[in-house]
Structures are given as structure tokens and as C-alpha cells.
PDB file of C-alpha atoms and ligand atoms in Angstrom:
ATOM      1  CA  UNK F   1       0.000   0.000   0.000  1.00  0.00           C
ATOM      2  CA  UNK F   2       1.375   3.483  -1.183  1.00  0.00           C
ATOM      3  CA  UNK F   3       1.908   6.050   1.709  1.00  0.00           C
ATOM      4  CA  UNK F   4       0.530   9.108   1.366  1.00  0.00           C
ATOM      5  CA  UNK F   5       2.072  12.235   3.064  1.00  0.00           C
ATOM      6  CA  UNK F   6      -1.119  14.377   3.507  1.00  0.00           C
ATOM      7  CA  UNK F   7      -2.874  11.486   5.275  1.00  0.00           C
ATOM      8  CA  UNK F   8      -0.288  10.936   7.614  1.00  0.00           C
ATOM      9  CA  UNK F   9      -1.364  12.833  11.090  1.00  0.00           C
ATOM     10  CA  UNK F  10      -1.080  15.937  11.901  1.00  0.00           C
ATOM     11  CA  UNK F  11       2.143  15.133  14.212  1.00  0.00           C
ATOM     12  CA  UNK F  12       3.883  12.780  11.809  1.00  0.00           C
ATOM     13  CA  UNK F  13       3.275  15.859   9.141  1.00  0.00           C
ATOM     14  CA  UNK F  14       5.107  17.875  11.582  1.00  0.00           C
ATOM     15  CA  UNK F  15       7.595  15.600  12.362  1.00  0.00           C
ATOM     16  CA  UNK F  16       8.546  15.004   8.110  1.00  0.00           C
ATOM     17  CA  UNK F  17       8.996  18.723   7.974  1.00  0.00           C
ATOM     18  CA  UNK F  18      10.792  19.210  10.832  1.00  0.00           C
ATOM     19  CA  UNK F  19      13.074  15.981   9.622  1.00  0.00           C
ATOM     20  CA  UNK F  20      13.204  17.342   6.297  1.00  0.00           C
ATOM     21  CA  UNK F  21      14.705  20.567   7.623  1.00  0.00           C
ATOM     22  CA  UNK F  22      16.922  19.120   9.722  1.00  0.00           C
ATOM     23  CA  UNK F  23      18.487  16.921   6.985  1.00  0.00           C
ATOM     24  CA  UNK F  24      18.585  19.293   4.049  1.00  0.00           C
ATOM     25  CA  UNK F  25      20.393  21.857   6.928  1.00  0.00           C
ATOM     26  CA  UNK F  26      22.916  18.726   7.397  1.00  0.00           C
ATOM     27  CA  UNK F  27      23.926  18.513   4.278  1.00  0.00           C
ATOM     28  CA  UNK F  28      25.545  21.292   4.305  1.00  0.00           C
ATOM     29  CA  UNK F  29      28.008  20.284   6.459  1.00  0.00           C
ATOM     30  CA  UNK F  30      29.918  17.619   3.732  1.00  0.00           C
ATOM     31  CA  UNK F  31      30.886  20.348   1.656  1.00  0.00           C
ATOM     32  CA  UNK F  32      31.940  23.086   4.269  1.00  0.00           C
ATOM     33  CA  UNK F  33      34.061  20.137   5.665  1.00  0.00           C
ATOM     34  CA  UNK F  34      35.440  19.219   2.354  1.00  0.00           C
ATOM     35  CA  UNK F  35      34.082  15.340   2.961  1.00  0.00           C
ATOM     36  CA  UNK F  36      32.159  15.450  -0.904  1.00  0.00           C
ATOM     37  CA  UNK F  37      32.792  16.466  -3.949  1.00  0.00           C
ATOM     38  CA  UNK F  38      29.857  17.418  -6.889  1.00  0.00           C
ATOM     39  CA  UNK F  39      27.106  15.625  -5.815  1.00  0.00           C
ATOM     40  CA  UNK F  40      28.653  12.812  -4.007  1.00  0.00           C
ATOM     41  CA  UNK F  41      28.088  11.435  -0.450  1.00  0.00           C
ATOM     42  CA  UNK F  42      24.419  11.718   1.280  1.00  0.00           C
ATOM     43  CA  UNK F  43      22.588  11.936   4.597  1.00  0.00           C
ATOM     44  CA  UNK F  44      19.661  10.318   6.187  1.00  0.00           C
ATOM     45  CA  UNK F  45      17.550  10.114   9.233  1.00  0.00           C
ATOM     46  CA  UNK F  46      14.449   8.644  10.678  1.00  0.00           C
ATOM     47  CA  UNK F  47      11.700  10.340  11.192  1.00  0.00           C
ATOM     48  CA  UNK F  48      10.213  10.112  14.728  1.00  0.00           C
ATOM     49  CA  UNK F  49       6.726   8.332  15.260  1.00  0.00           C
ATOM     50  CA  UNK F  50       7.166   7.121  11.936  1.00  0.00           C
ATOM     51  CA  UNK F  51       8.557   3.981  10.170  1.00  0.00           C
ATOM     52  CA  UNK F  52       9.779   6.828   7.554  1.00  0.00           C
ATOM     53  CA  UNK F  53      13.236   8.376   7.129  1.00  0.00           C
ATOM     54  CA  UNK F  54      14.092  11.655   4.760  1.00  0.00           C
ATOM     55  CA  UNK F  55      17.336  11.299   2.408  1.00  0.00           C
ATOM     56  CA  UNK F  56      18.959  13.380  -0.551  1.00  0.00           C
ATOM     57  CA  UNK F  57      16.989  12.889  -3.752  1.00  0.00           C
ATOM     58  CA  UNK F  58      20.086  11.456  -5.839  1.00  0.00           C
ATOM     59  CA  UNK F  59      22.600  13.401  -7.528  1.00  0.00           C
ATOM     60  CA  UNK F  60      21.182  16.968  -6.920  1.00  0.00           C
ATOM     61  CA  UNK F  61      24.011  19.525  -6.448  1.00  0.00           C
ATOM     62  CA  UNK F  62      24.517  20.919  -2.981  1.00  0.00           C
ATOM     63  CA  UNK F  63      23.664  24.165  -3.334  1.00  0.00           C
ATOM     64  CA  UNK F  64      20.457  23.156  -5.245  1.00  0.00           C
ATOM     65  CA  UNK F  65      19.172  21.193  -1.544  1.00  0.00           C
ATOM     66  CA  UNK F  66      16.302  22.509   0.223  1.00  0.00           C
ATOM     67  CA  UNK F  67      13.675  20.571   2.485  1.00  0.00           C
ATOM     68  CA  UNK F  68      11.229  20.683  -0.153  1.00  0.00           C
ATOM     69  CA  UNK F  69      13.151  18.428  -2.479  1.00  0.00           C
ATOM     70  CA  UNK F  70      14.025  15.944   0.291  1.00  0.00           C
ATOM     71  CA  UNK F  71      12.716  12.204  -0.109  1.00  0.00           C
ATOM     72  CA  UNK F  72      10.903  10.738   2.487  1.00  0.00           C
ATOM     73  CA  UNK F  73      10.927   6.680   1.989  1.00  0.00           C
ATOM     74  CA  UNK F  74       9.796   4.106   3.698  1.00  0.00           C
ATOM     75  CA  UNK F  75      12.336   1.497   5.868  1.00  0.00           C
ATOM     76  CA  UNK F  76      12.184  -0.845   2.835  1.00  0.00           C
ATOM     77  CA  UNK F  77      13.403   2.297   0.865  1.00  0.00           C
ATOM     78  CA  UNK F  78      10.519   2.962  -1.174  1.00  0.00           C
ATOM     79  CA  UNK F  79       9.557   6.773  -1.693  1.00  0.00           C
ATOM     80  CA  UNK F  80       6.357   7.597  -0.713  1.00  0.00           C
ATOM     81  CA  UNK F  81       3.976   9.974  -2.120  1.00  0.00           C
ATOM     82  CA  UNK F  82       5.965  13.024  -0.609  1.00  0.00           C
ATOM     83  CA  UNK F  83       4.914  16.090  -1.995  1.00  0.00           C
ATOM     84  CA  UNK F  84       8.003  15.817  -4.475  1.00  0.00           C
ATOM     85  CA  UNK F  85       7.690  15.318  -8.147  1.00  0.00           C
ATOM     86  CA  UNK F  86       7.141  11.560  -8.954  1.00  0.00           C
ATOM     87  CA  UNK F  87      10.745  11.623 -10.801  1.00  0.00           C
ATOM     88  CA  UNK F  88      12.781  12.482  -8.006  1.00  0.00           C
ATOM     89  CA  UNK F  89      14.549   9.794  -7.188  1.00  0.00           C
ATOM     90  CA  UNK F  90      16.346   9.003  -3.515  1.00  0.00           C
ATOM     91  CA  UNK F  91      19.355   8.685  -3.220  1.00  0.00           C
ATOM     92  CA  UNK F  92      21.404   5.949  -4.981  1.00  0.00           C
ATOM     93  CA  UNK F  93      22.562   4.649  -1.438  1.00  0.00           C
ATOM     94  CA  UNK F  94      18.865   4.462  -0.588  1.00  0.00           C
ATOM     95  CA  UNK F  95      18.354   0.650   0.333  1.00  0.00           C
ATOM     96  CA  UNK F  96      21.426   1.110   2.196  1.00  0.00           C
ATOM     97  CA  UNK F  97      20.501   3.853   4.382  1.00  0.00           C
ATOM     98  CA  UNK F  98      16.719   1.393   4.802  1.00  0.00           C
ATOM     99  CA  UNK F  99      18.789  -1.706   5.558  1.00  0.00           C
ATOM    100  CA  UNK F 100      20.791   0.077   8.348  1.00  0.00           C
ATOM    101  CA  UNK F 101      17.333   1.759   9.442  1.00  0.00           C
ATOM    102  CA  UNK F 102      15.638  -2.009   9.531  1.00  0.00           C
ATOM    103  CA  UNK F 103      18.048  -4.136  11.623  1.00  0.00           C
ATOM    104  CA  UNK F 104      19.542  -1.335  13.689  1.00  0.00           C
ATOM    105  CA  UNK F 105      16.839   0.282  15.364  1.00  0.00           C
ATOM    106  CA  UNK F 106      19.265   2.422  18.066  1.00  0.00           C
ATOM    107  CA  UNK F 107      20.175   4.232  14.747  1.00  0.00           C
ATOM    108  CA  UNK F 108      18.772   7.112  13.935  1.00  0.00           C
ATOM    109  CA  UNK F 109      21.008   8.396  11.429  1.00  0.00           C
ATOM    110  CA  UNK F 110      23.604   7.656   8.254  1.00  0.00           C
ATOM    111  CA  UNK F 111      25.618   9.536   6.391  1.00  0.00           C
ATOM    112  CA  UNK F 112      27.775   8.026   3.523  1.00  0.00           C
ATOM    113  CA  UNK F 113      30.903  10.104   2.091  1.00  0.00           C
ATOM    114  CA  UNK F 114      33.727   9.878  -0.413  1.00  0.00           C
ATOM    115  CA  UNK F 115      36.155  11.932   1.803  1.00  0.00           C
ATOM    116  CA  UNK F 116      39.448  11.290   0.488  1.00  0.00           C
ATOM    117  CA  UNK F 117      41.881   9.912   3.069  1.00  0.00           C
ATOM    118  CA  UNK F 118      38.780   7.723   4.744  1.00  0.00           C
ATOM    119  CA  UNK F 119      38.472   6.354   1.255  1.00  0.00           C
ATOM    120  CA  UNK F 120      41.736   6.261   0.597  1.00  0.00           C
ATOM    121  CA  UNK F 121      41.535   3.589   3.448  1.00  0.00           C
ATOM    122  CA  UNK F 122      38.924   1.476   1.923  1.00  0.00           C
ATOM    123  CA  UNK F 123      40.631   1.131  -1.326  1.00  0.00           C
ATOM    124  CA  UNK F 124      43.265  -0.693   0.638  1.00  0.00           C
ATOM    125  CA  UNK F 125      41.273  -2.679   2.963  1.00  0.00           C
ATOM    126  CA  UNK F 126      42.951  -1.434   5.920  1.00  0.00           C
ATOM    127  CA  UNK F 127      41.494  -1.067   9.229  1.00  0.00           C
ATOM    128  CA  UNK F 128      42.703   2.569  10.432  1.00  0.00           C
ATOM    129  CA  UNK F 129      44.213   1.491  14.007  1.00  0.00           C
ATOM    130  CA  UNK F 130      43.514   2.926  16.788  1.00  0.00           C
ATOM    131  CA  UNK F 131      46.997   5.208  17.256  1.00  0.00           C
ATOM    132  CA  UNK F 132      44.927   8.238  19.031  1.00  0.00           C
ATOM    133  CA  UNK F 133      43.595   9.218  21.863  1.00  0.00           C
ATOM    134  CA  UNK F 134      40.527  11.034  19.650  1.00  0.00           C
ATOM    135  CA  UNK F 135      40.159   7.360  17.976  1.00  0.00           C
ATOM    136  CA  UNK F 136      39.604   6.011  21.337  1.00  0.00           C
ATOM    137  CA  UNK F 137      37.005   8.333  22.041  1.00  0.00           C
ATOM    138  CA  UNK F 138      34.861   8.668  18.793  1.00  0.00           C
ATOM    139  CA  UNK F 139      35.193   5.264  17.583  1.00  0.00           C
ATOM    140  CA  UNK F 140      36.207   2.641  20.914  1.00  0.00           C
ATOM    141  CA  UNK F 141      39.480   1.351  18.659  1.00  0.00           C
ATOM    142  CA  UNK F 142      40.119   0.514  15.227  1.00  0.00           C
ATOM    143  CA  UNK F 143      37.901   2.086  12.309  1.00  0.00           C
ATOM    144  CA  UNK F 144      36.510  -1.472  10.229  1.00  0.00           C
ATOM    145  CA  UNK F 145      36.651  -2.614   7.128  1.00  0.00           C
ATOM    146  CA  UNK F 146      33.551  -3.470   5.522  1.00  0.00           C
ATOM    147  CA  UNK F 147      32.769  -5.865   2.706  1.00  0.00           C
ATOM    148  CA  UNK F 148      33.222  -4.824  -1.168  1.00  0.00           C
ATOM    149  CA  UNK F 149      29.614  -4.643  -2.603  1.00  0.00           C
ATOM    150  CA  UNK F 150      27.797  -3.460  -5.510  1.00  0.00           C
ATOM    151  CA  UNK F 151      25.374  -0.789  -5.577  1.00  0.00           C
ATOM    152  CA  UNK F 152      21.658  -0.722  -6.127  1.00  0.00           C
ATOM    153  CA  UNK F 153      20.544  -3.636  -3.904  1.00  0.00           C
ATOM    154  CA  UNK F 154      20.651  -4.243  -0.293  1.00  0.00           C
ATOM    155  CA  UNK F 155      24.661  -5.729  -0.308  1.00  0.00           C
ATOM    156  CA  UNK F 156      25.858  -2.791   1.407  1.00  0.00           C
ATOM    157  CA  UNK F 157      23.154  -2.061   4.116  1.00  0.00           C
ATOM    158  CA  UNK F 158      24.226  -5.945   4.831  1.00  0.00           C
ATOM    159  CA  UNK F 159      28.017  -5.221   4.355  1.00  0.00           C
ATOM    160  CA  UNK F 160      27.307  -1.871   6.822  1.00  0.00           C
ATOM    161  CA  UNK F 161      25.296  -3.959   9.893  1.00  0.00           C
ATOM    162  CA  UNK F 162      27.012  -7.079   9.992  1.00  0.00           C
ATOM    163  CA  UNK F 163      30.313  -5.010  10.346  1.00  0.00           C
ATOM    164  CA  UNK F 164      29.316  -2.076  12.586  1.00  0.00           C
ATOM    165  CA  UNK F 165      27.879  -4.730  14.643  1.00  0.00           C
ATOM    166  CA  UNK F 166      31.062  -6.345  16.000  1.00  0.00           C
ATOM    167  CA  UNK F 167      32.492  -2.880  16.733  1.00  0.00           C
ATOM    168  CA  UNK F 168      31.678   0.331  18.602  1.00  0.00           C
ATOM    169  CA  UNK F 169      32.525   2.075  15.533  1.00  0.00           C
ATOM    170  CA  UNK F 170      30.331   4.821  14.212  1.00  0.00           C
ATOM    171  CA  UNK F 171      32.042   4.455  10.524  1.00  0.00           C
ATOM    172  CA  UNK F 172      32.469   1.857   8.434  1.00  0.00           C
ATOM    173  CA  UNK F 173      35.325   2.085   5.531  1.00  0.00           C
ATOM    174  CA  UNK F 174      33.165  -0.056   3.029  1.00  0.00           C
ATOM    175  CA  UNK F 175      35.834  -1.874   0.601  1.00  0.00           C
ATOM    176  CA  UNK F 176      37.253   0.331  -2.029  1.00  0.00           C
ATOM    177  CA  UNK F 177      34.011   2.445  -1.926  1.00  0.00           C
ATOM    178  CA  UNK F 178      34.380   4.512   1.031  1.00  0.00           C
ATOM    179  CA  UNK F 179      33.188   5.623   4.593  1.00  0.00           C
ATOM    180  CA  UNK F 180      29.156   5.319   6.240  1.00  0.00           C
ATOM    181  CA  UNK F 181      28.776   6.419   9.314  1.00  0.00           C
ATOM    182  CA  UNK F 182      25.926   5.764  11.746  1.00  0.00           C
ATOM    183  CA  UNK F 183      24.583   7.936  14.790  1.00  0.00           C
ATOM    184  CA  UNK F 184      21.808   8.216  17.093  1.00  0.00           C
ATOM    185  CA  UNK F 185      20.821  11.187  15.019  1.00  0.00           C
ATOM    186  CA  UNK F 186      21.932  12.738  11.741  1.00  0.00           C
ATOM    187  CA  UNK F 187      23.748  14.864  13.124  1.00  0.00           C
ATOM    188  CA  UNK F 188      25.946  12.313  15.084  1.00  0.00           C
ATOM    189  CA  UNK F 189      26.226  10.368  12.088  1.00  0.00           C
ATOM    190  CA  UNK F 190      27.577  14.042  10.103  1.00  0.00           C
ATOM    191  CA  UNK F 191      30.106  14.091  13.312  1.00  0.00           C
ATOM    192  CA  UNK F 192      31.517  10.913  12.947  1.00  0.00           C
ATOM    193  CA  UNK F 193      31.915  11.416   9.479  1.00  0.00           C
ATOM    194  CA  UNK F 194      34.275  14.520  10.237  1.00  0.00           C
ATOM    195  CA  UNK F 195      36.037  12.668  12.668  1.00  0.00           C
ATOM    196  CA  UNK F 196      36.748   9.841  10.705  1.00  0.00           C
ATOM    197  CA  UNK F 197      38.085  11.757   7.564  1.00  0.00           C
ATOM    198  CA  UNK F 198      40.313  13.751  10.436  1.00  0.00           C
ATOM    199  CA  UNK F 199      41.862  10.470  11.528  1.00  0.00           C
ATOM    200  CA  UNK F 200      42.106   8.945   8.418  1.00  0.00           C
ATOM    201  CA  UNK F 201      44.503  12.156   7.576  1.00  0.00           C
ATOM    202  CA  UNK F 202      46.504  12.532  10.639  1.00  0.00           C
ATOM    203  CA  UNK F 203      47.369   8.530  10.692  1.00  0.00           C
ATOM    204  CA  UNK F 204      48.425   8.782   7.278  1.00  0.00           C
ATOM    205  CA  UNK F 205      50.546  11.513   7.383  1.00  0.00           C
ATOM    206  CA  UNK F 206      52.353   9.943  10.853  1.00  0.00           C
ATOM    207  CA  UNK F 207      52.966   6.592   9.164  1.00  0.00           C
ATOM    208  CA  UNK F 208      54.127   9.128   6.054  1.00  0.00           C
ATOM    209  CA  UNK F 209      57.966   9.041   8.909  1.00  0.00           C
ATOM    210  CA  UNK F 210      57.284   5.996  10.412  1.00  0.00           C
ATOM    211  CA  UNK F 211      54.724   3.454  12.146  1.00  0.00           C
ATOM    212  CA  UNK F 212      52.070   4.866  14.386  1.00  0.00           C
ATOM    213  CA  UNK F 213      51.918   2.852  17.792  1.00  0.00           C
ATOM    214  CA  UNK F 214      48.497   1.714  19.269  1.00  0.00           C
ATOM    215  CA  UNK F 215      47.300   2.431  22.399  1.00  0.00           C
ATOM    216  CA  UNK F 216      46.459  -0.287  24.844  1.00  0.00           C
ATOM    217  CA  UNK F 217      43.469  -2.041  24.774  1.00  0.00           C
ATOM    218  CA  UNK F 218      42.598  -1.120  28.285  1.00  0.00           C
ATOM    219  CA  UNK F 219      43.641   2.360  27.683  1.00  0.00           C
ATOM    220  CA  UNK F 220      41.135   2.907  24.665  1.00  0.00           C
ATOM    221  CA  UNK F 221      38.325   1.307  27.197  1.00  0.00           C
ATOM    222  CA  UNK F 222      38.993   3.921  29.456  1.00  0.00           C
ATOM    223  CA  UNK F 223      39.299   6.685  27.068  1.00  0.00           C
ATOM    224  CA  UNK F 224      35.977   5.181  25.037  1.00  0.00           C
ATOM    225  CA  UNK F 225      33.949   5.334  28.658  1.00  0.00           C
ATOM    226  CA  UNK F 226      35.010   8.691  29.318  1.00  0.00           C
ATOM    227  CA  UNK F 227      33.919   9.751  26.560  1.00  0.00           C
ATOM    228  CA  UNK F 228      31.325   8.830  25.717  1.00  0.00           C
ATOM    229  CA  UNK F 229      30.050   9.365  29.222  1.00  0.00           C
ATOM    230  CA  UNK F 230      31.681  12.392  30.678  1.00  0.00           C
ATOM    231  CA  UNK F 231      32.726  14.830  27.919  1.00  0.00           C
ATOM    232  CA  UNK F 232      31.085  18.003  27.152  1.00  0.00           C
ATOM    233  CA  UNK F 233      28.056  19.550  28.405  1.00  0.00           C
ATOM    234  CA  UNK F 234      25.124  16.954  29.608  1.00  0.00           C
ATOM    235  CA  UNK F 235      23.019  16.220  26.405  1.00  0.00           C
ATOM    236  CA  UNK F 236      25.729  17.130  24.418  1.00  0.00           C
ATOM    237  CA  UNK F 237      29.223  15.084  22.726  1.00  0.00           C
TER     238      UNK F 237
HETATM  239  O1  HMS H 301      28.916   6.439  -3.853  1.00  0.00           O
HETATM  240  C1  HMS H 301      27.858   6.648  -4.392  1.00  0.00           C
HETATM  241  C2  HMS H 301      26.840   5.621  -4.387  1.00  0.00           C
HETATM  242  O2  HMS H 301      27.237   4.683  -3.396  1.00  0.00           O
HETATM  243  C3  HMS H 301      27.512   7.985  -4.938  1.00  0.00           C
HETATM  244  O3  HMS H 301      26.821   7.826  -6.056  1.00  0.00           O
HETATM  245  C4  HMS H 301      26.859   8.737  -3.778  1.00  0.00           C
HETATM  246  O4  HMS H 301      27.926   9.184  -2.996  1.00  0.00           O
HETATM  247  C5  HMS H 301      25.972   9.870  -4.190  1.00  0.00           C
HETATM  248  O5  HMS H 301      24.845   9.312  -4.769  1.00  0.00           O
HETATM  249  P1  HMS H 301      23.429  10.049  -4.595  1.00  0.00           P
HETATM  250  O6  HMS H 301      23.567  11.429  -5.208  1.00  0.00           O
HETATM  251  O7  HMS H 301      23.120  10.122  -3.123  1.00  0.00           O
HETATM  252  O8  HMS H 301      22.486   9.153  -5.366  1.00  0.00           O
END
């Protein structure tokens, strides 16, 4: 059965446009930190009280985003009847973003970049190892590798769970494509995508004079609880 927007209630309404919003505001944030280039990369998130999430309609420049033209789909990634013109399409990464969505409810959020030393990562199939203290925190040890997989089908939602589920990663370097990142929100997943293109760099350019030493195991559980459960302001990391 086709979802219709307008028939939705009054809060769910509410809540689309205030997801839509929110998302089309996060885009933003690939470019200004030089994660995308054209019209690569894309966010998502879930819409509360829904079984909806809002994504990029695909390959629509940057500065050409606005609420209005985001996609609201269902968690089986099929656009509903939005408000949008029937041909805009979601995003290319769309059953991706659904698969993640499907079998990992704590997510609320998923971003997917081509930032260049993150994906310079996955081309090798390299784990980035956890050599700082700012891995430690963000990520709880070394950034994963996840499966090479084709586009257009569920393969790299799949690739994306079953990887980020035997970690405490946020990103996932998927094989030779480059990173997704998951958060409670959007804009935790948009943070973790920063943070991994920033380590991806800096451990790059130290093993650019010799080879990065990681920190102890019980060292990055310490680091990892604090945190994640002390830093910043309550409410706030
Ligand atoms: O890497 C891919 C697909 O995985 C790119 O096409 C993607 O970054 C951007 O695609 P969309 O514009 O979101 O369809």
C-alpha cells in the first residue's frame, strides 16, 4: 500500500517537515568540511513516530538542496507519495541507508561520504588502528573494514550492519568504496563522518615518517567510557 504524506497525522506531518529541515540543513556540512565532492556522499535520518526516514533525492548539487526536495521513503526504501515530483529519485545509497534503518533500530542516522583519506583507506582494505587518543574516544578502537559490494541492492546495508555490529565504531570504511557512518541522530552520524576523515589524515601523514603505535586495549576502554560518558556539556558530545 502506497503512503501518502497528507494522510499521515497531523504530528507525523510535523515531524517530516521538521526531519526534512533538519536533513537538508545537514547537508551542508559535507561540503563546508570538504568530505564530498559534486554531488557525491548523502545523509539520512528517521523520522520520529514514523517507520519513515528523509534522504537526498540522488545526484542533486549541494547548493540546489532545500527541504522541499528531500525524499521521504519508507524502511524498505521505497519513496512515498511526498509532496516531491514523482521523478525524483532518492538517493542511490537508498536501500542502504533502509537496511541500516531495519536491523539497527538504536540508529537514527547515516551519512555516507567519499572523503578522500577515509576512502583512501577502503581502497586498501585497511582497518585505520587505533593510534589516538581522539580514535579512542569517537570510535572505541580501530575504524573497520567493511565488505566490497555493488550498488543498487541491499549488499551494502548488509556489508554496513554485519560489520558495525562487531564494533563500537560509528564508521564503516566499506571496501574500495568509502566511509558510512551511523549515529543516534543525523547529526551524530555528520560528526563521525568529520572525525573519521580527520583520523584517516593525521594517521596517514604519521605513518608518512614511520609506524604509528596503538594504544592499549585497556587504555582505549577507558578513554571510550570517558567519553562517551563524561565529555562536554550533559546532552551534548
Ligand atoms: O557512492 C555513491 C553511491 O554509493 C555515490 O553515487 C553517492 O555518494 C551519491 O549518490 P546520490 O547522489 O546520493 O544518489
Amino acid at each position: 500500500m502506497t503512503i501518502v504524506l497528507t494522510e499521515l497525522s497531523d504530528q507525523q506531518q510535523q515531524s517530516v517537515a521538521a526531519t526534512r529541515e533538519k536533513v537538508a540543513k545537514l547537508h551542508e556540512e559535507l561540503p563546508r568540511n570538504e568530505l564530498v565532492v559534486w554531488t557525491a556522499g548523502n545523509v539520512s535520518e528517521r523520522v520520529p513516530g514514523t517507520e519513515l526516514f528523509v534522504i537526498k533525492p540522488s545526484g542533486v548539487r549541494y547548493d540546489e538542496l532545500s527541504a522541499d526536495v528531500m525524499v521521504v521513503c519508507t524502511l524498505d526504501g521505497q519513496k512515498i507519495v511526498d509532496g516531491t515530483p514523482d521523478r525524483l529519485s532518492p538517493s542511490s545509497d537508498t536501500a542502504a541507508h533502509a537496511y541500516v534503518y531495519s536491523n539497527m533500530p538504536e540508529v537514527g542516522g547515516v551519512v555516507h561520504t567519499h572523503s578522500t583519506y577515509a576512502t583512501a583507506w577502503a581502497a586498501r582494505r585497511e582497518p585505520i588502528p587505533c593510534v589516538l587518543t581522539m580514535m579512542a574516544d569517537e570510535f572505541g578502537g580501530d575504524v573497520p573494514i567493511g565488505p566490497f559490494a555493488l550498488i543498487g541492492d541491499d549488499s551494502i546495508g548488509r556489508g554496513i550492519v554485519e560489520t558495525l555490529r562487531e564494533s563500537r565504531s560509528p564508521a564503516v570504511l566499506m571496501a574500495n568504496h568509502g566511509p558510512f557512518t551511523i549515529g543516534k541522530d543525523a547529526t551524530a552520524a555528520v560528526k563521525a563522518a568529520v572525525m573519521v576523515e580527520e583520523v584517516a589524515r593525521t594517521v596517514h601523514i604519521s605513518r608518512q615518517l614511520g609506524e604509528p603505535l596503538r594504544i592499549e586495549q585497556s587504555d582505549i576502554d577507558s578513554l571510550y567510557a570517558r567519553y562517551q560518558n563524561v565529555y562536554g556539556q550533559p546532552g551534548t558530545k
